Coordinates of C-alpha atoms and ligand atoms in Angstrom, one line a residue:
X1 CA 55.1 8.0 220.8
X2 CA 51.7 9.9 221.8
X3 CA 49.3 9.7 219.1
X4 CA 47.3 11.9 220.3
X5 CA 50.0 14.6 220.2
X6 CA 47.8 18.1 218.8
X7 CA 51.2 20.5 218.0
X8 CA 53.9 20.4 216.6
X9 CA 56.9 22.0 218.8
X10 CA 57.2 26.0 218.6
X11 CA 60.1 26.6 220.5
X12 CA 63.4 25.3 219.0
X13 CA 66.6 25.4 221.0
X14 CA 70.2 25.7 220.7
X15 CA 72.1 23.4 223.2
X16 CA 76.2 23.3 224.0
X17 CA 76.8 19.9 223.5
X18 CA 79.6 18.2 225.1
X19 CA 80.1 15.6 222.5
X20 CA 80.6 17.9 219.4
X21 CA 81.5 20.7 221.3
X22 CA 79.5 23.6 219.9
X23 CA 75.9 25.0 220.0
X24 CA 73.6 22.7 217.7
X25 CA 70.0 23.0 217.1
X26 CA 68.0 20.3 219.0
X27 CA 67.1 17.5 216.6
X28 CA 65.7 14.4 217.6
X29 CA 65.1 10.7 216.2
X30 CA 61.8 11.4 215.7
X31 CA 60.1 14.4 214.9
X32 CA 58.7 16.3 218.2
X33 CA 59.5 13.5 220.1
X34 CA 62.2 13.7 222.8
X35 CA 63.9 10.9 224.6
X36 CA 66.2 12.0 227.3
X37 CA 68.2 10.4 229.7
X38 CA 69.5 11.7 233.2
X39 CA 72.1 10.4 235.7
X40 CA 69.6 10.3 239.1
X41 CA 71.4 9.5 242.5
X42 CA 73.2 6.8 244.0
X43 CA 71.0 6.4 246.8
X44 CA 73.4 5.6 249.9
X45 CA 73.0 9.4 251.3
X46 CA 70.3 12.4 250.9
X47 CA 71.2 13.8 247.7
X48 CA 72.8 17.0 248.4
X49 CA 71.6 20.5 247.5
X50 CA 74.8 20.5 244.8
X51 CA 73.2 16.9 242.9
X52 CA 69.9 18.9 243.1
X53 CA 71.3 21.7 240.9
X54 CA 72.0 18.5 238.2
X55 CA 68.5 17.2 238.7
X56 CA 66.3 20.7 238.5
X57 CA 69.0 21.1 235.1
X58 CA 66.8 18.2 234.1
X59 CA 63.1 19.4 235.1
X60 CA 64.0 22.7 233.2
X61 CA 64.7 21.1 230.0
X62 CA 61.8 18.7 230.6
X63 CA 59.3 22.2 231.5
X64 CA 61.0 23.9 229.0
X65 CA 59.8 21.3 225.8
X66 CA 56.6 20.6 226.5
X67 CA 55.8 24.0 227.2
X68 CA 57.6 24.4 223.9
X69 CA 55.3 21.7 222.0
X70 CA 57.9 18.7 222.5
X71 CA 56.5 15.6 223.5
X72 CA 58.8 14.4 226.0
X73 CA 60.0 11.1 227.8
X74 CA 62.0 11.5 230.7
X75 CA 64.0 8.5 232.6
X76 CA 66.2 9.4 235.9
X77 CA 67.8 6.7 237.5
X78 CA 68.2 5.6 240.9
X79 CA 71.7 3.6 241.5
X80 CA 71.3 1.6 244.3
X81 CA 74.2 -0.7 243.2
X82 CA 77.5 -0.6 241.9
X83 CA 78.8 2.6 242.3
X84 CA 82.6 2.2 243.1
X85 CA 85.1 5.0 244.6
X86 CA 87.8 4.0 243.0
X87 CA 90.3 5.4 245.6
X88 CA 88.9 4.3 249.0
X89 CA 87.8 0.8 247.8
X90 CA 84.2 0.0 247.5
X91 CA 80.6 0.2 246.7
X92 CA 79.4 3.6 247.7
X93 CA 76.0 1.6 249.1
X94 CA 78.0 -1.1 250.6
X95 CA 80.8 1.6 252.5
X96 CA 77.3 3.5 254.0
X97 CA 75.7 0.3 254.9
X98 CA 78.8 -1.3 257.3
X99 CA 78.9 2.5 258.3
X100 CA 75.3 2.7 259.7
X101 CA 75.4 -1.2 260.5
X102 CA 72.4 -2.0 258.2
X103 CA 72.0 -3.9 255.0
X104 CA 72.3 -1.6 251.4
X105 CA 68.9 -2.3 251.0
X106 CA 67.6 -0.6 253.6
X107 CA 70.0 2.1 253.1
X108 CA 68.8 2.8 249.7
X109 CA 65.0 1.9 250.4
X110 CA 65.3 5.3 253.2
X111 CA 67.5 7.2 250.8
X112 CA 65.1 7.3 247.9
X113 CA 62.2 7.8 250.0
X114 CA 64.2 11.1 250.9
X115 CA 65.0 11.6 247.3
X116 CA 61.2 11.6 245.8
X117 CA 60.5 14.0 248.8
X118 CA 62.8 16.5 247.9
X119 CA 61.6 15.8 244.2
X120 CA 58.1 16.6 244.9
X121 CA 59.1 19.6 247.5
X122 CA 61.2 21.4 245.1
X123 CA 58.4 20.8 242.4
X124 CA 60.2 18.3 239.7
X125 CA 58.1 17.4 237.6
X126 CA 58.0 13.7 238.3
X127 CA 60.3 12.0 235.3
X128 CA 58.1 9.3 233.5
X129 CA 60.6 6.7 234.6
X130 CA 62.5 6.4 237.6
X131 CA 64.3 3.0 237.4
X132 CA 66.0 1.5 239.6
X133 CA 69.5 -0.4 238.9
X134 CA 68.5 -3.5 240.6
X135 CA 65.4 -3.7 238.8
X136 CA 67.7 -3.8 235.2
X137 CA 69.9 -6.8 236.3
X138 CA 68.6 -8.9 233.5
X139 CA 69.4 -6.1 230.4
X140 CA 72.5 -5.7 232.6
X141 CA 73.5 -9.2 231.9
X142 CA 72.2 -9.5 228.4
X143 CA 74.7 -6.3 227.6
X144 CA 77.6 -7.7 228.7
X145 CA 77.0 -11.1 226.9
X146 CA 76.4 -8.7 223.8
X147 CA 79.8 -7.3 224.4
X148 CA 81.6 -10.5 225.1
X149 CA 80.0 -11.9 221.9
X150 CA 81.2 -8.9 220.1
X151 CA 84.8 -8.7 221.1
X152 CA 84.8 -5.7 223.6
X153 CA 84.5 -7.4 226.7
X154 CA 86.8 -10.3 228.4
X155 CA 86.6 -12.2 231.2
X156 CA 89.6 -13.1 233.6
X157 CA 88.8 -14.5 237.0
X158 CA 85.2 -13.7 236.8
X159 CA 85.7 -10.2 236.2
X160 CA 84.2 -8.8 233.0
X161 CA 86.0 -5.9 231.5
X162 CA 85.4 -3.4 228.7
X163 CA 88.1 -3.2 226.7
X164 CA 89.1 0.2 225.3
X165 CA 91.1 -0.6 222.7
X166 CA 88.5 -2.7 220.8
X167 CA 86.6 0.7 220.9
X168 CA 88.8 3.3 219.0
X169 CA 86.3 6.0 219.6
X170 CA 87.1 5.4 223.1
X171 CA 87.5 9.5 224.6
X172 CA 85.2 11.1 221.6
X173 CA 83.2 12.8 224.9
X174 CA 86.0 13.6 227.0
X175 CA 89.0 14.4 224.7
X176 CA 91.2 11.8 226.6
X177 CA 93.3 9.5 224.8
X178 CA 93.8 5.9 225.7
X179 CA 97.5 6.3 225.6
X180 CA 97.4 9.5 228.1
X181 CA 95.4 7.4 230.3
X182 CA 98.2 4.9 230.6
X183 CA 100.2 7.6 231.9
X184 CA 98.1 9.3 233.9
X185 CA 96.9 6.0 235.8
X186 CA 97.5 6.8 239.5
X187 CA 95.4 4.5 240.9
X188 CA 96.8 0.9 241.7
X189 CA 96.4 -0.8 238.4
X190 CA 93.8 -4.0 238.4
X191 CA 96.5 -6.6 237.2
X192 CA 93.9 -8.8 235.5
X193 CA 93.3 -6.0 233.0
X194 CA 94.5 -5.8 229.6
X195 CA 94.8 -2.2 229.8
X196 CA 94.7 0.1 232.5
X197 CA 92.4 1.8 230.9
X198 CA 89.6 -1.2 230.4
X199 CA 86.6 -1.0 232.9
X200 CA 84.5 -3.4 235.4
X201 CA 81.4 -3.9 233.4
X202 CA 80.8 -7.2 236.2
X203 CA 82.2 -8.1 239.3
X204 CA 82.3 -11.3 241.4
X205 CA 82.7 -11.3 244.9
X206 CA 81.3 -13.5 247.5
X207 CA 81.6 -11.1 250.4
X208 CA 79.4 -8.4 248.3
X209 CA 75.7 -8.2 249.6
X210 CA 73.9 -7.0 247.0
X211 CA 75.0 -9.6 244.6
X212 CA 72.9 -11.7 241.9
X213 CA 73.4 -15.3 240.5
X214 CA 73.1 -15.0 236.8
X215 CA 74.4 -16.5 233.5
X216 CA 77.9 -14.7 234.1
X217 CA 78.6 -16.8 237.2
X218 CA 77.1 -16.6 241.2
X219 CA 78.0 -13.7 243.4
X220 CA 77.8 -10.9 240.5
X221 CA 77.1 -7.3 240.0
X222 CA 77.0 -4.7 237.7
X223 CA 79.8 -2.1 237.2
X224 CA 78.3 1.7 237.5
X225 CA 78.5 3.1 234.1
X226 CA 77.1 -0.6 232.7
X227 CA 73.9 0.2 234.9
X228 CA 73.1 3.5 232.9
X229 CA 73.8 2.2 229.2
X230 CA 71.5 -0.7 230.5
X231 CA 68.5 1.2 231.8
X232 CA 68.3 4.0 229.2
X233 CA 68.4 1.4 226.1
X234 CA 66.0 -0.4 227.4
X235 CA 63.5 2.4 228.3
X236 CA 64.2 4.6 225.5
X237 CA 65.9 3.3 223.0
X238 CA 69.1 2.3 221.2
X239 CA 69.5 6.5 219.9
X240 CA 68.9 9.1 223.0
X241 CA 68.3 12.6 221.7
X242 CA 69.3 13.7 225.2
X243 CA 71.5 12.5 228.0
X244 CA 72.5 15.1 231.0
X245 CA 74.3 15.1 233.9
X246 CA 77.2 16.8 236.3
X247 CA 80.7 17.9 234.7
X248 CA 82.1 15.2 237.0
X249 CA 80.2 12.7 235.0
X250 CA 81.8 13.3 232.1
X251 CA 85.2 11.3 232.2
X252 CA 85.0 8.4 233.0
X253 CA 81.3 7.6 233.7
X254 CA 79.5 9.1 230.5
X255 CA 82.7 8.0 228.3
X256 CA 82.0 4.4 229.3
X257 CA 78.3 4.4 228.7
X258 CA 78.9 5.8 225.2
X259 CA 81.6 2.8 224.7
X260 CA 79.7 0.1 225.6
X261 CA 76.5 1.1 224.3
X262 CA 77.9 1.4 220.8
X263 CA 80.1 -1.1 220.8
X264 CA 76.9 -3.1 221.3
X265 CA 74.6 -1.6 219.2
X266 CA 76.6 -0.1 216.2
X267 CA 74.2 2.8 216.6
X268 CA 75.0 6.7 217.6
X269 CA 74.1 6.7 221.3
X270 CA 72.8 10.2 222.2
X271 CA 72.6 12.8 220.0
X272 CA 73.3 15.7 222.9
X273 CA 74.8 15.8 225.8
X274 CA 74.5 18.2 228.4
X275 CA 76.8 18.8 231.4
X276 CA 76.1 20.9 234.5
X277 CA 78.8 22.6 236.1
X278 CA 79.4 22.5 239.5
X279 CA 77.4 24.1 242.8
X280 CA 79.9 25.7 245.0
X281 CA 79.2 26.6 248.8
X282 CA 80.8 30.4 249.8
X283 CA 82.7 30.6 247.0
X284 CA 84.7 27.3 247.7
X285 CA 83.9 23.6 247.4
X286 CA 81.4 21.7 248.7
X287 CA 82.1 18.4 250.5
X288 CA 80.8 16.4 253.5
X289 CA 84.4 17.0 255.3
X290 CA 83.7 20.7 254.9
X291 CA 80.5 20.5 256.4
X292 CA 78.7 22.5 253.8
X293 CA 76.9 19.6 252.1
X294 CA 73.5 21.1 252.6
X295 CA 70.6 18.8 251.5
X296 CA 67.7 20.5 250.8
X297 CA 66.4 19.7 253.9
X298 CA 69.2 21.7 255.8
X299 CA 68.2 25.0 253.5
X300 CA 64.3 24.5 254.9
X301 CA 65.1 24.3 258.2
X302 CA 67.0 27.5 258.1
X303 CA 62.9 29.0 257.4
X304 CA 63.6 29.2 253.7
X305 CA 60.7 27.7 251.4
X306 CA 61.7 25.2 248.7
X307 CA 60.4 27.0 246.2
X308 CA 63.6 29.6 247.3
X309 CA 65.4 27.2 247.2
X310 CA 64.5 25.7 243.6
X311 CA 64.7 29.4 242.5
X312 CA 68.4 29.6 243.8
X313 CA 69.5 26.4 242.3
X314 CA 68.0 27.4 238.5
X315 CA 68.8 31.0 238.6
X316 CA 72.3 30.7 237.3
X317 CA 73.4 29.6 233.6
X318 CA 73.9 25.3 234.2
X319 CA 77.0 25.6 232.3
X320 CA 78.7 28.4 234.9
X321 CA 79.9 27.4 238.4
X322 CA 76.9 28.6 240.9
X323 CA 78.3 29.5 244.6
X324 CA 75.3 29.0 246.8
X325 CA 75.1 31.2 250.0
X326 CA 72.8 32.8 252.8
X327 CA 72.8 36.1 251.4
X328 CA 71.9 34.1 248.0
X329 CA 68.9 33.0 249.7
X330 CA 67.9 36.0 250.9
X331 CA 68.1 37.4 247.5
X332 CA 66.1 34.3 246.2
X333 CA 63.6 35.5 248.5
X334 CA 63.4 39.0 247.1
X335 CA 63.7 38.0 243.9
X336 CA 60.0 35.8 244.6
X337 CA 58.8 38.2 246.8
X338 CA 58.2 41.1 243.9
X339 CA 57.1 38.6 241.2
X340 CA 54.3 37.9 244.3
X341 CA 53.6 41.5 244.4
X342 CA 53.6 42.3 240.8
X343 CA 51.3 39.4 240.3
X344 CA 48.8 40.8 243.0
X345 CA 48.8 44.2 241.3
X346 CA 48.0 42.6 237.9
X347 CA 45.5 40.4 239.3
X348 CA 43.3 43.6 240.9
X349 CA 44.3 45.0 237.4
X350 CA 42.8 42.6 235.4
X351 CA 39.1 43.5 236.8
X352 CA 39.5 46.9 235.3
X353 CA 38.9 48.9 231.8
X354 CA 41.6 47.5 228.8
X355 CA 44.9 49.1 228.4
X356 CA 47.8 48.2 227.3
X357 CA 46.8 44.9 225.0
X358 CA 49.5 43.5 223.2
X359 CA 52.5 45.2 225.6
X360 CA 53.6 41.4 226.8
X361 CA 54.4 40.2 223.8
X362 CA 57.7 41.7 223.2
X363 CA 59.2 40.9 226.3
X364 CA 57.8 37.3 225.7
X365 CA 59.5 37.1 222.5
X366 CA 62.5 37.9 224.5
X367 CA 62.6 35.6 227.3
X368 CA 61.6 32.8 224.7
X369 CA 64.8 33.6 223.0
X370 CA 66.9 33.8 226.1
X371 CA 65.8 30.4 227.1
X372 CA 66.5 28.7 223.4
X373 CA 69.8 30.2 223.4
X374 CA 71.3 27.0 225.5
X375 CA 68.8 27.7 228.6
X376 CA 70.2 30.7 229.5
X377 CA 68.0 31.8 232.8
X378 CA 69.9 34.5 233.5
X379 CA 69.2 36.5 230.6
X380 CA 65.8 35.1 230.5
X381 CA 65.1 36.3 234.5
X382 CA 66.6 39.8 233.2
X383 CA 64.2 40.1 230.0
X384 CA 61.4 38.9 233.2
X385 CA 62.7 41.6 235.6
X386 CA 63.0 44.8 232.9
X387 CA 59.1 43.3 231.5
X388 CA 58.1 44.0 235.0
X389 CA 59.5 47.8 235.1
X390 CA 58.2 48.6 232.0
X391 CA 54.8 47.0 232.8
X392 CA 54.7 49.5 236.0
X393 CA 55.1 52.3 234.2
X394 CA 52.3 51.4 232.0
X395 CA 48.7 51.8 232.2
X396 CA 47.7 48.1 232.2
X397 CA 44.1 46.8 232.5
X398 CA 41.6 44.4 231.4
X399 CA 42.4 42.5 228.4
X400 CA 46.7 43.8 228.9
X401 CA 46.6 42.7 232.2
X402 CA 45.4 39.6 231.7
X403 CA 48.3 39.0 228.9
X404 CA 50.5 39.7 231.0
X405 CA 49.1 37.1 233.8
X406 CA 48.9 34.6 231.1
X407 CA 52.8 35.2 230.1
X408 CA 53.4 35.0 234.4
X409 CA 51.9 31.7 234.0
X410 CA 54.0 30.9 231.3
X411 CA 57.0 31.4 233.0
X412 CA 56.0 29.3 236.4
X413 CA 55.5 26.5 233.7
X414 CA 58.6 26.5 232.5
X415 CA 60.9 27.6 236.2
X416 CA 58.3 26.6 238.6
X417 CA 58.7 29.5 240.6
X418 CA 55.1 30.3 240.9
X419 CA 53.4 31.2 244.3
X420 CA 52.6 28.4 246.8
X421 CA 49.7 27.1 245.8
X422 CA 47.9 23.9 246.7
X423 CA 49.5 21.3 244.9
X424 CA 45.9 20.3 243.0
X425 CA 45.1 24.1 242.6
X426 CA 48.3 24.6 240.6
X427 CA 47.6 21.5 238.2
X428 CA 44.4 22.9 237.9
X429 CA 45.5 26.7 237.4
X430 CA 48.5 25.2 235.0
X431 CA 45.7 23.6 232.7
X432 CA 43.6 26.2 232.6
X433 CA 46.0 28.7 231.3
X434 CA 47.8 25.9 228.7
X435 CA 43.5 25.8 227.7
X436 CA 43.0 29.5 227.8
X437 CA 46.5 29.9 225.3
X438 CA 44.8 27.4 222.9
X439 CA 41.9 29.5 222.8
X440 CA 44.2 32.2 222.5
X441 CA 45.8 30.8 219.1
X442 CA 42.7 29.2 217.6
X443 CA 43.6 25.9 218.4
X444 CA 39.7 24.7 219.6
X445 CA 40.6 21.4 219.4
X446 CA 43.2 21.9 221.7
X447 CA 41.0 23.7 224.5
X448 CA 38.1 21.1 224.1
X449 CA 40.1 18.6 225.3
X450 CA 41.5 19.9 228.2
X451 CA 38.5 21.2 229.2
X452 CA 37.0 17.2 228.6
X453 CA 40.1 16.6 231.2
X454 CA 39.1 19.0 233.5
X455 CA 35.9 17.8 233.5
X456 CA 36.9 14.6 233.8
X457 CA 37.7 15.5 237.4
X458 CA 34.8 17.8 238.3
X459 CA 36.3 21.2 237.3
X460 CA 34.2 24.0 235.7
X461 CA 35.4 26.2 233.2
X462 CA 33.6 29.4 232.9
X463 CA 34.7 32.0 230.3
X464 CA 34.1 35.5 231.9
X465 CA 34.8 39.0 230.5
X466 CA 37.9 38.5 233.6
X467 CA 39.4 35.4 231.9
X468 CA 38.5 31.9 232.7
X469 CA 37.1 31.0 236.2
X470 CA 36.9 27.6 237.0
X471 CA 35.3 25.8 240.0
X472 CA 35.1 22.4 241.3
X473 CA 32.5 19.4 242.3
X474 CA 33.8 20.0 245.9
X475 CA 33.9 23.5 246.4
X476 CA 37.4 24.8 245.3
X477 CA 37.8 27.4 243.0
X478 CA 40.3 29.7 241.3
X479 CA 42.1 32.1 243.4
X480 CA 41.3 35.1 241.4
Ligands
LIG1 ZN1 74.7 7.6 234.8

């Protein structure tokens, strides 16, 4: 993908995956290369704070590689189409539009406006893709002629359906059989389908708004789980190495994209899956009738930073339930508060005589494990935590000091937790310490060019006895 990729990857992680159920080593279609896919919002309201635990799930993996040598390719989408509720009738977009009295477009143009906000505020790394369903209309269409052609899809009043039965691995993600779903139908059955099973790939209807005129008739649109095979084979590729997403994505939405996309390709379509569980609010659910749907937004304006707030949402293992709360917050805020401190004591450290060279690396070895071991943060913020007592009762200077504020970098690369800095500075700081590791291991190649990029944009390197100092064509410099 990148031919100018310099490493190979280092870090090599287990993952639970939902498809084989059990831990497997992460291997990819090609080698250091991975494609992942991520189910983004439907944009018709502000993404709450519970989809935000699904999305930062995403921007850990994503931190996580590359800092781990991956090269990575990243593609969230943005539904702003199609997505049915199956019991109350409707297009989620369409239902908030005749709510507010305004047309879905507008809804979804404000929404996702909102959306990359809270991206940027609760630092996601911005995914290299961010497609948006009705941008995809055209691979939508060419995938259900593909399936039509193929035999797993019919037509019966304009409708297009998928049908399950011409796809006997129908339920290898979810474990349901076709013949319990029969059964277990409770919703009004569709009387045009074959099987109650079978799912809307298209839909006519004159009275929709956001509708398209293609070769499947006038007055169509896509079926939700048709929008996601559609987008991620086109940007990525007929194999995924990655697809994530919440628990409730699993059945039927992540079964469906599994069925069509093979039935149309012939070809394995992701390789691992990865499900979040879910965010629950005071120990109980979390729903807009309950009034605890907190957006991000909601959480800042009760004075807590987003950076608390990121921390909250990643501190727990993404295959437990997480029960966010106040006093959570609070402890977030401790929690960042002595990293801050610790940090400022190694920094005034670092200007002092060497001691203590080489007492990072152990607890580094550590937290690196912790996170390969299916992303387990928990274990990883303990290792973190216990590296910081036994740092204090250390003599640390110089040289050990500065280890240890290159490992502190470390770990804001892969959580983002890091102090507030200005949102340049911290690119800046960021590359200097990925340059400063190179150096670290030999690789000269390695530092050269990212000192070439630095300079690229007016930034200095300087290699003191105190570690690197950089400053810039228009005054700034680093903090320490
Ligand atoms: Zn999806």
């Amino acid at each position: 993908m990148d031919a100018t990729r310099s490493s190979s990857p280092w870090l090599l992680p287990r993952f639970w995956n939902t498809l084989s159920k059990e831990t497997q080593p992460l291997e990819t279609t090609e080698p250091g290369v991975v494609r992942m896919y991520h189910c983004g919002p439907t944009v018709y309201q502000r993404p709450t704070i519970g989809n935000w635990r699904s999305f930062l799930l995403a921007d850990l993996l994503r931190r996580l590689l590359e800092w781990g040598g991956w090269d990575v390719v990243q593609v969230m989408n943005i539904t702003d189409v199609g997505h049915f509720r199956e019991n109350e009738g409707g297009d989620k977009m369409a239902h908030e539009a005749d709510a507010l009295g305004e047309s879905p477009w507008e809804v979804a143009e404000r929404v996702t406006t909102w959306f990359l906000e809270d991206m940027d505020r609760l630092r996601m790394k911005r995914p290299h893709h961010l497609p948006r369903a009705t941008d995809y209309i055209p691979s939508m269409v060419e995938l259900v002629e593909r399936l039509l052609k193929s035999g797993h899809a019919y037509e019966v009043e304009e409708q297009v359906y998928f049908s399950v039965s011409a796809f006997k691995e129908y339920g290898v993600l979810s474990g349901n059989k076709v013949e319990d779903l029969i059964a277990g139908a409770r919703v009004e059955v569709d009387e045009r389908k074959r099987h109650p099973a079978d799912f809307a790939l298209w839909k006519t209807d004159p009275h929709h708004v956001m509708k398209w005129e293609t070769t499947l008739g006038k007055d169509g649109f896509p079926g939700w789980h048709l929008e996601c095979s559609a987008m991620a084979l086109s940007l990525l590729g007929e194999t995924l190495d990655i697809h994530t997403g919440g628990e409730d994505l699993v059945f039927p939405h992540h079964e469906c994209e599994i069925a069509q996309s093979e039935a149309a390709t012939g070809k394995l379509y992701c390789r691992h899956w990865l499900h979040n569980r879910f965010l629950m609010v005071d120990g109980g659910k979390m729903g807009k009738s309950l009034g605890n749907a907190y957006t991000p937004e909601d959480v800042i304006r009760k004075g807590y930073t987003s950076r608390e707030l990121r921390f909250a949402l990643l501190r727990g293992h993404y295959r437990q339930p997480l029960n966010f709360t106040w006093e959570g917050m609070e402890d977030a805020r401790g929690f960042l508060s002595r990293l801050d401190r610790f940090q400022e004591e190694i920094v005034r450290l670092a200007e002092t005589e060497d001691k203590g060279r080489g007492i990072v690396f152990p607890i580094r070895t550590a937290f690196i494990e912790a996170l390969e071991n299916d992303l387990d943060v928990p274990a990883a913020l303990t290792v973190l935590m216990d590296g910081i007592r036994t740092w204090r009762a250390t003599s640390l200077g110089g040289e050990g000091a500065r280890e240890v504020l290159s490992f502190l970098g470390e770990v804001d690369d892969v959580l983002g937790i890091g102090p507030e800095l200005q949102e340049e500075d911290r690119e800046i700081d960021r590359l200097v310490s990925k340059r400063e590791r190179a150096r670290k291991r030999g690789d000269w190649t390695e530092a050269d060019r990212i000192r070439e990029i630095l300079k690229s944009q007016g930034i200095e390197v300087e290699d003191t006895p105190h570690g690197p100092q950089w400053r810039s064509d228009s005054g700034g410099g680093s903090p320490r």
